[in-house]
């Protein structure tokens, strides 16, 4: 049974959600139309990812990298402990990938015991 977290409501205009999550040493900011709590324990499902208009002349390398990363993906399962924030927004912004820097206060929670750190 899929539990509904966020998605289109019949009485509202199309809803858009900004999902910010950490994957390895990068922070991803993506936009989607639907978000669900997954049947897989500790995961959320993100469906109908949104990217910029194809009519734009300027090509954003970060957006192209994300398009390639999610090419052919119908649904993405993101570990709940990797999610930094989910916002319902009025309009779609640009997708981003930023590097996680030492000293930044964004980090995965919780650290798994026995998991080696880089350099160990």
Backbone as ProteinMPNN parsed JSONL, in Angstrom:
{"seq_chain_A": "XXXXXXXXXXXXXXXXXXXXXXXXXXXXXXXXXXXXXXXXXXXXXXXXXXXXXXXXXXXXXXXXXXXXXXXXXXXXXXXXXXXXXXXXXXXXXXXXXXXXXXXXXXXXXXXXXXXXXXXX", "coords_chain_A": {"N_chain_A": [[0.844, -1.182, 0.0], [0.701, 2.086, -0.989], [1.479, 5.048, 0.561], [0.222, 8.248, 0.381], [2.107, 11.12, 0.099], [2.645, 13.597, -1.161], [1.386, 15.264, -3.96], [-0.477, 15.782, -7.04], [-3.529, 17.455, -6.481], [-7.037, 17.213, -6.983], [-8.483, 19.594, -6.786], [-6.717, 21.654, -6.954], [-4.277, 23.649, -8.744], [-1.571, 22.375, -10.77], [0.8, 20.892, -8.676], [4.117, 21.49, -7.495], [7.15, 20.157, -6.344], [10.114, 20.772, -4.578], [12.953, 18.94, -4.063], [15.577, 18.377, -1.971], [18.506, 16.645, -1.583], [21.187, 14.587, -0.3], [23.792, 12.893, -1.93], [26.379, 10.81, -1.82], [29.186, 12.78, -2.12], [27.805, 14.999, -2.947], [25.211, 17.475, -3.261], [21.966, 17.336, -4.288], [19.457, 19.132, -6.02], [16.302, 18.847, -6.992], [13.256, 18.865, -8.977], [9.868, 17.818, -8.789], [6.687, 16.315, -9.628], [5.271, 14.536, -8.052], [5.429, 12.962, -4.852], [5.989, 10.258, -2.719], [5.641, 8.211, 0.241], [7.573, 5.422, 0.408], [6.979, 1.877, -0.094], [9.181, 0.46, 0.393], [11.163, 0.224, 3.151], [12.164, 3.154, 4.817], [12.531, 4.835, 2.579], [11.742, 7.382, 0.14], [9.55, 7.901, -2.617], [10.043, 9.441, -5.673], [8.447, 10.912, -8.313], [7.843, 11.751, -11.773], [9.862, 13.706, -12.622], [10.998, 17.052, -13.101], [12.449, 19.113, -15.538], [14.228, 21.886, -17.073], [12.807, 23.928, -19.723], [12.822, 22.671, -23.063], [13.108, 24.465, -25.034], [14.898, 26.386, -24.422], [17.789, 28.272, -25.204], [20.237, 28.55, -23.942], [22.463, 26.335, -22.425], [22.626, 24.585, -19.448], [25.208, 23.162, -17.688], [25.014, 21.68, -15.244], [22.313, 21.016, -15.138], [22.119, 19.458, -17.44], [23.752, 17.341, -16.671], [22.217, 16.245, -14.599], [19.92, 15.533, -16.067], [21.0, 13.517, -17.647], [21.782, 11.748, -15.639], [19.279, 10.945, -14.62], [18.034, 9.913, -16.841], [15.577, 8.109, -18.473], [14.475, 7.259, -16.098], [11.713, 6.267, -14.327], [10.714, 6.337, -11.758], [12.189, 7.385, -8.754], [13.908, 6.184, -5.941], [14.668, 7.467, -2.914], [16.782, 7.439, -0.137], [15.446, 8.121, 3.038], [17.014, 9.241, 5.045], [18.831, 10.667, 3.608], [17.562, 12.848, 2.659], [17.381, 16.299, 2.729], [15.601, 18.396, 2.617], [12.181, 19.059, 1.725], [10.153, 20.972, -0.268], [7.064, 22.527, -1.109], [6.562, 24.349, -3.966], [5.818, 27.387, -5.796], [6.602, 27.707, -8.437], [8.719, 26.094, -10.827], [12.199, 25.929, -10.315], [15.698, 26.177, -11.183], [17.428, 23.103, -11.631], [19.994, 21.673, -9.563], [23.364, 20.666, -8.837], [25.513, 20.514, -6.236], [28.731, 20.579, -4.74], [29.543, 18.887, -1.762], [31.145, 20.373, 0.841], [33.897, 20.219, 3.109], [33.336, 21.25, 6.448], [30.933, 22.326, 5.877], [27.6, 22.455, 7.045], [25.821, 20.522, 6.221], [25.07, 17.199, 6.262], [24.959, 13.609, 5.987], [22.567, 11.744, 7.856], [21.696, 9.142, 10.022], [25.175, 8.498, 10.829], [26.415, 5.458, 9.782], [27.299, 2.743, 11.847], [30.514, 1.256, 11.738], [30.952, 1.853, 9.126], [33.381, 2.758, 6.875], [35.158, 5.831, 6.781], [36.169, 8.277, 4.299], [39.542, 7.96, 3.424], [40.151, 6.296, 5.506]], "CA_chain_A": [[0.0, 0.0, 0.0], [1.487, 3.311, -1.103], [0.882, 6.158, 1.303], [0.349, 9.5, -0.344], [2.719, 12.236, 0.819], [2.441, 14.842, -1.872], [1.144, 15.082, -5.384], [-1.533, 16.644, -7.525], [-4.855, 17.378, -5.876], [-7.993, 17.558, -8.032], [-9.03, 20.937, -6.634], [-5.646, 22.639, -7.03], [-3.475, 23.611, -9.958], [-0.475, 21.416, -10.684], [1.723, 21.143, -7.578], [5.521, 21.226, -7.788], [7.915, 19.967, -5.124], [11.568, 20.847, -4.655], [13.532, 17.931, -3.182], [17.021, 18.553, -1.803], [19.038, 15.476, -0.897], [22.618, 14.37, -0.425], [24.213, 11.605, -2.481], [27.837, 10.765, -1.739], [29.724, 14.089, -1.753], [27.083, 16.018, -3.696], [23.861, 17.82, -2.845], [21.108, 17.449, -5.457], [18.21, 19.88, -5.885], [15.485, 18.454, -8.132], [11.842, 19.224, -8.917], [9.019, 16.7, -9.174], [5.247, 16.53, -9.481], [4.696, 13.656, -7.046], [6.313, 12.377, -3.856], [5.281, 9.28, -1.899], [6.398, 7.382, 1.166], [7.72, 4.156, -0.294], [6.765, 0.618, 0.611], [10.513, 0.079, 0.837], [11.398, 0.882, 4.428], [13.067, 4.304, 4.892], [12.73, 5.477, 1.283], [10.63, 8.108, -0.465], [9.481, 7.744, -4.067], [9.92, 10.715, -6.373], [7.989, 10.622, -9.668], [7.612, 12.844, -12.718], [10.886, 14.734, -12.448], [10.859, 18.2, -13.987], [13.666, 19.794, -15.954], [13.951, 23.122, -17.802], [12.189, 23.851, -21.045], [13.718, 22.28, -24.146], [13.196, 25.57, -25.981], [15.938, 27.312, -23.99], [18.994, 28.256, -26.019], [21.379, 28.404, -23.042], [22.555, 25.0, -21.843], [23.218, 24.57, -18.114], [25.894, 21.88, -17.531], [24.492, 20.944, -14.088], [21.013, 20.463, -15.521], [22.379, 18.394, -18.403], [24.277, 16.215, -15.908], [21.074, 15.636, -13.918], [19.086, 14.885, -17.082], [21.687, 12.28, -18.004], [21.718, 10.873, -14.452], [17.92, 10.438, -14.452], [17.503, 9.538, -18.145], [14.84, 6.854, -18.475], [14.006, 6.911, -14.751], [10.273, 6.479, -14.123], [10.52, 6.623, -10.333], [13.448, 7.305, -8.028], [13.782, 5.887, -4.516], [15.713, 8.21, -2.205], [16.784, 7.106, 1.293], [14.88, 9.225, 3.814], [18.075, 9.891, 5.819], [19.595, 11.524, 2.696], [16.756, 14.024, 2.326], [17.66, 17.482, 3.534], [14.408, 19.236, 2.679], [11.185, 18.974, 0.658], [9.301, 22.16, -0.257], [6.102, 22.742, -2.188], [6.909, 25.65, -4.513], [4.859, 27.921, -6.753], [7.078, 27.471, -9.795], [9.944, 25.312, -10.923], [13.46, 26.642, -10.439], [16.674, 25.386, -11.91], [17.978, 21.974, -10.891], [21.389, 21.952, -9.209], [24.227, 19.73, -8.124], [26.601, 21.244, -5.602], [29.664, 19.725, -4.017], [29.538, 18.959, -0.301], [32.477, 20.802, 1.268], [34.228, 20.054, 4.532], [32.971, 22.432, 7.203], [29.533, 22.608, 5.575], [26.798, 21.818, 8.081], [24.94, 19.538, 5.623], [25.684, 15.883, 6.266], [24.023, 12.493, 6.082], [22.222, 11.387, 9.224], [22.822, 9.032, 10.943], [26.341, 7.778, 10.308], [26.24, 4.037, 10.041], [28.454, 2.194, 12.558], [31.318, 0.325, 10.973], [31.129, 2.348, 7.766], [34.654, 3.492, 6.846], [35.188, 7.181, 6.23], [37.201, 8.467, 3.283], [40.889, 8.063, 3.972], [40.379, 5.263, 6.548]], "C_chain_A": [[0.886, 1.24, 0.0], [0.758, 4.415, -0.339], [1.221, 7.447, 0.603], [0.985, 10.559, 0.54], [2.383, 13.546, 0.133], [2.255, 14.546, -3.345], [-0.021, 15.95, -5.804], [-2.85, 16.401, -6.8], [-5.866, 17.844, -6.915], [-8.493, 18.994, -7.96], [-7.972, 22.026, -6.77], [-4.976, 22.571, -8.393], [-2.307, 22.649, -9.738], [0.51, 21.816, -9.584], [3.128, 20.755, -7.997], [6.272, 21.165, -6.467], [9.406, 20.04, -5.423], [12.114, 19.874, -3.62], [15.045, 18.156, -3.161], [17.522, 17.36, -1.001], [20.523, 15.335, -1.173], [22.867, 12.98, -0.975], [25.727, 11.642, -2.595], [28.352, 12.141, -1.321], [29.035, 15.226, -2.495], [25.706, 16.242, -3.094], [23.059, 18.089, -4.11], [19.878, 18.273, -5.115], [17.403, 19.597, -7.146], [14.039, 18.88, -7.909], [11.018, 18.054, -9.438], [7.555, 17.06, -8.952], [4.643, 15.689, -8.364], [5.775, 13.074, -6.139], [5.466, 11.454, -2.981], [6.222, 8.685, -0.867], [6.417, 6.002, 0.533], [7.327, 2.974, 0.578], [8.1, 0.041, 1.056], [10.825, 0.887, 2.093], [12.461, 1.972, 4.301], [13.413, 4.934, 3.546], [11.513, 6.328, 0.94], [10.713, 7.868, -1.966], [9.253, 9.114, -4.67], [9.58, 10.384, -7.827], [7.809, 11.906, -10.462], [8.568, 14.006, -12.464], [10.727, 15.817, -13.503], [12.224, 18.803, -14.275], [13.261, 21.021, -16.758], [13.338, 22.869, -19.162], [13.221, 23.484, -22.102], [13.89, 23.398, -25.162], [14.285, 26.561, -25.593], [17.186, 27.157, -24.855], [20.221, 28.001, -25.147], [21.329, 27.024, -22.393], [23.273, 25.092, -20.51], [23.879, 23.202, -17.902], [25.376, 21.04, -16.362], [23.164, 20.283, -14.428], [21.19, 19.311, -16.511], [22.908, 17.147, -17.698], [23.142, 15.488, -15.187], [20.147, 14.932, -14.902], [19.687, 13.54, -17.48], [21.591, 11.267, -16.862], [20.345, 10.207, -14.327], [17.257, 10.051, -15.778], [16.823, 8.171, -18.063], [14.303, 6.429, -17.117], [12.53, 7.264, -14.63], [10.006, 6.947, -12.691], [11.865, 6.471, -9.655], [13.152, 7.071, -6.549], [14.963, 6.541, -3.808], [15.652, 7.832, -0.729], [16.352, 8.324, 2.114], [15.968, 9.947, 4.611], [18.968, 10.767, 4.938], [18.858, 12.817, 2.36], [17.078, 15.149, 3.302], [16.379, 18.28, 3.715], [13.502, 18.941, 1.492], [10.271, 20.181, 0.807], [8.277, 22.074, -1.375], [6.336, 24.172, -2.668], [5.868, 26.084, -5.54], [5.282, 27.678, -8.192], [8.406, 26.731, -9.74], [11.145, 26.232, -11.052], [14.431, 25.798, -11.231], [17.211, 24.268, -11.029], [19.46, 22.223, -10.671], [22.054, 20.72, -8.642], [25.343, 20.575, -7.54], [27.467, 20.255, -4.838], [29.523, 19.965, -2.525], [30.96, 19.268, 0.148], [32.67, 20.52, 2.746], [33.897, 21.351, 5.258], [31.541, 22.863, 6.928], [28.684, 21.875, 6.612], [25.78, 20.83, 7.523], [25.67, 18.202, 5.625], [24.612, 14.814, 6.405], [23.776, 12.17, 7.549], [21.466, 10.071, 9.194], [23.997, 8.362, 10.254], [26.178, 6.32, 10.718], [27.483, 3.491, 10.755], [29.203, 1.204, 11.666], [31.546, 0.748, 9.54], [32.417, 3.161, 7.701], [34.483, 4.861, 6.212], [36.233, 7.248, 5.143], [38.541, 8.616, 3.961], [41.178, 7.045, 5.067], [40.826, 3.973, 5.902]], "O_chain_A": [[1.721, 1.416, 0.887], [-0.423, 4.675, -0.569], [2.379, 7.703, 0.272], [0.465, 10.867, 1.613], [1.897, 14.486, 0.763], [2.91, 13.663, -3.898], [-0.505, 16.766, -5.019], [-3.225, 15.257, -6.543], [-5.585, 18.783, -7.66], [-8.889, 19.557, -8.98], [-8.303, 23.21, -6.707], [-5.088, 21.574, -9.107], [-2.096, 22.17, -8.624], [0.996, 22.947, -9.563], [3.317, 19.808, -8.761], [6.07, 21.998, -5.584], [9.894, 19.453, -6.389], [11.782, 19.968, -2.438], [15.704, 18.128, -4.2], [17.046, 17.089, 0.101], [21.05, 15.883, -2.141], [22.241, 12.009, -0.549], [26.285, 12.415, -3.374], [27.98, 12.624, -0.251], [29.613, 16.3, -2.656], [25.111, 15.342, -2.501], [23.416, 18.955, -4.909], [19.316, 18.126, -4.029], [17.764, 20.043, -8.236], [13.646, 19.214, -6.791], [11.404, 17.384, -10.395], [7.227, 17.977, -8.199], [3.624, 16.067, -7.786], [6.874, 12.74, -6.582], [4.369, 11.817, -2.556], [7.438, 8.654, -1.059], [5.368, 5.476, 0.163], [7.336, 3.05, 1.807], [8.155, -0.768, 1.981], [10.751, 2.116, 2.076], [13.533, 1.738, 3.742], [14.49, 5.511, 3.397], [10.399, 6.045, 1.382], [11.793, 7.66, -2.519], [8.377, 9.86, -4.232], [10.325, 9.668, -8.496], [7.646, 12.992, -9.904], [8.156, 15.121, -12.14], [10.368, 15.541, -14.648], [13.045, 18.98, -13.375], [12.087, 21.186, -17.092], [13.349, 21.751, -19.679], [14.364, 23.936, -22.043], [14.728, 23.296, -26.058], [14.571, 27.486, -26.353], [17.584, 26.042, -25.193], [21.147, 27.308, -25.57], [20.293, 26.6, -21.879], [24.389, 25.607, -20.432], [23.19, 22.182, -17.93], [25.304, 19.816, -16.472], [22.916, 19.136, -14.056], [20.488, 18.304, -16.426], [22.562, 16.026, -18.072], [23.107, 14.258, -15.166], [19.641, 13.849, -14.607], [18.971, 12.55, -17.631], [21.35, 10.081, -17.089], [20.259, 9.033, -13.966], [16.039, 9.88, -15.827], [17.434, 7.194, -17.63], [13.733, 5.345, -16.994], [12.142, 8.418, -14.809], [9.184, 7.831, -12.451], [12.606, 5.532, -9.945], [12.252, 7.689, -5.982], [16.118, 6.207, -4.072], [14.582, 7.895, -0.124], [16.847, 9.43, 1.897], [15.859, 11.153, 4.832], [19.779, 11.533, 5.459], [19.451, 13.763, 1.842], [17.052, 14.975, 4.521], [16.09, 18.778, 4.804], [13.971, 18.618, 0.4], [9.683, 20.398, 1.866], [8.586, 21.601, -2.468], [6.312, 25.106, -1.866], [5.134, 25.259, -6.085], [4.441, 27.468, -9.066], [9.111, 26.749, -8.731], [11.114, 27.201, -11.81], [14.043, 24.822, -11.873], [17.423, 24.456, -9.831], [20.112, 22.891, -11.473], [21.411, 19.853, -8.051], [26.043, 21.275, -8.271], [26.989, 19.228, -4.355], [29.399, 21.105, -2.078], [31.88, 18.502, -0.137], [31.725, 20.575, 3.533], [34.152, 22.436, 4.736], [30.99, 23.679, 7.666], [29.037, 20.766, 7.013], [24.943, 20.338, 8.279], [26.757, 18.081, 5.059], [23.506, 15.077, 6.877], [24.671, 12.309, 8.383], [20.605, 9.928, 8.325], [23.833, 7.729, 9.211], [25.843, 6.01, 11.862], [28.604, 3.748, 10.315], [28.595, 0.419, 10.937], [32.264, 0.07, 8.806], [32.538, 4.164, 8.404], [33.756, 5.024, 5.233], [37.099, 6.376, 5.061], [38.663, 9.32, 4.963], [42.318, 6.932, 5.518], [41.069, 2.986, 6.596]]}, "name": "protein", "num_of_chains": 1, "seq": "XXXXXXXXXXXXXXXXXXXXXXXXXXXXXXXXXXXXXXXXXXXXXXXXXXXXXXXXXXXXXXXXXXXXXXXXXXXXXXXXXXXXXXXXXXXXXXXXXXXXXXXXXXXXXXXXXXXXXXXX"}
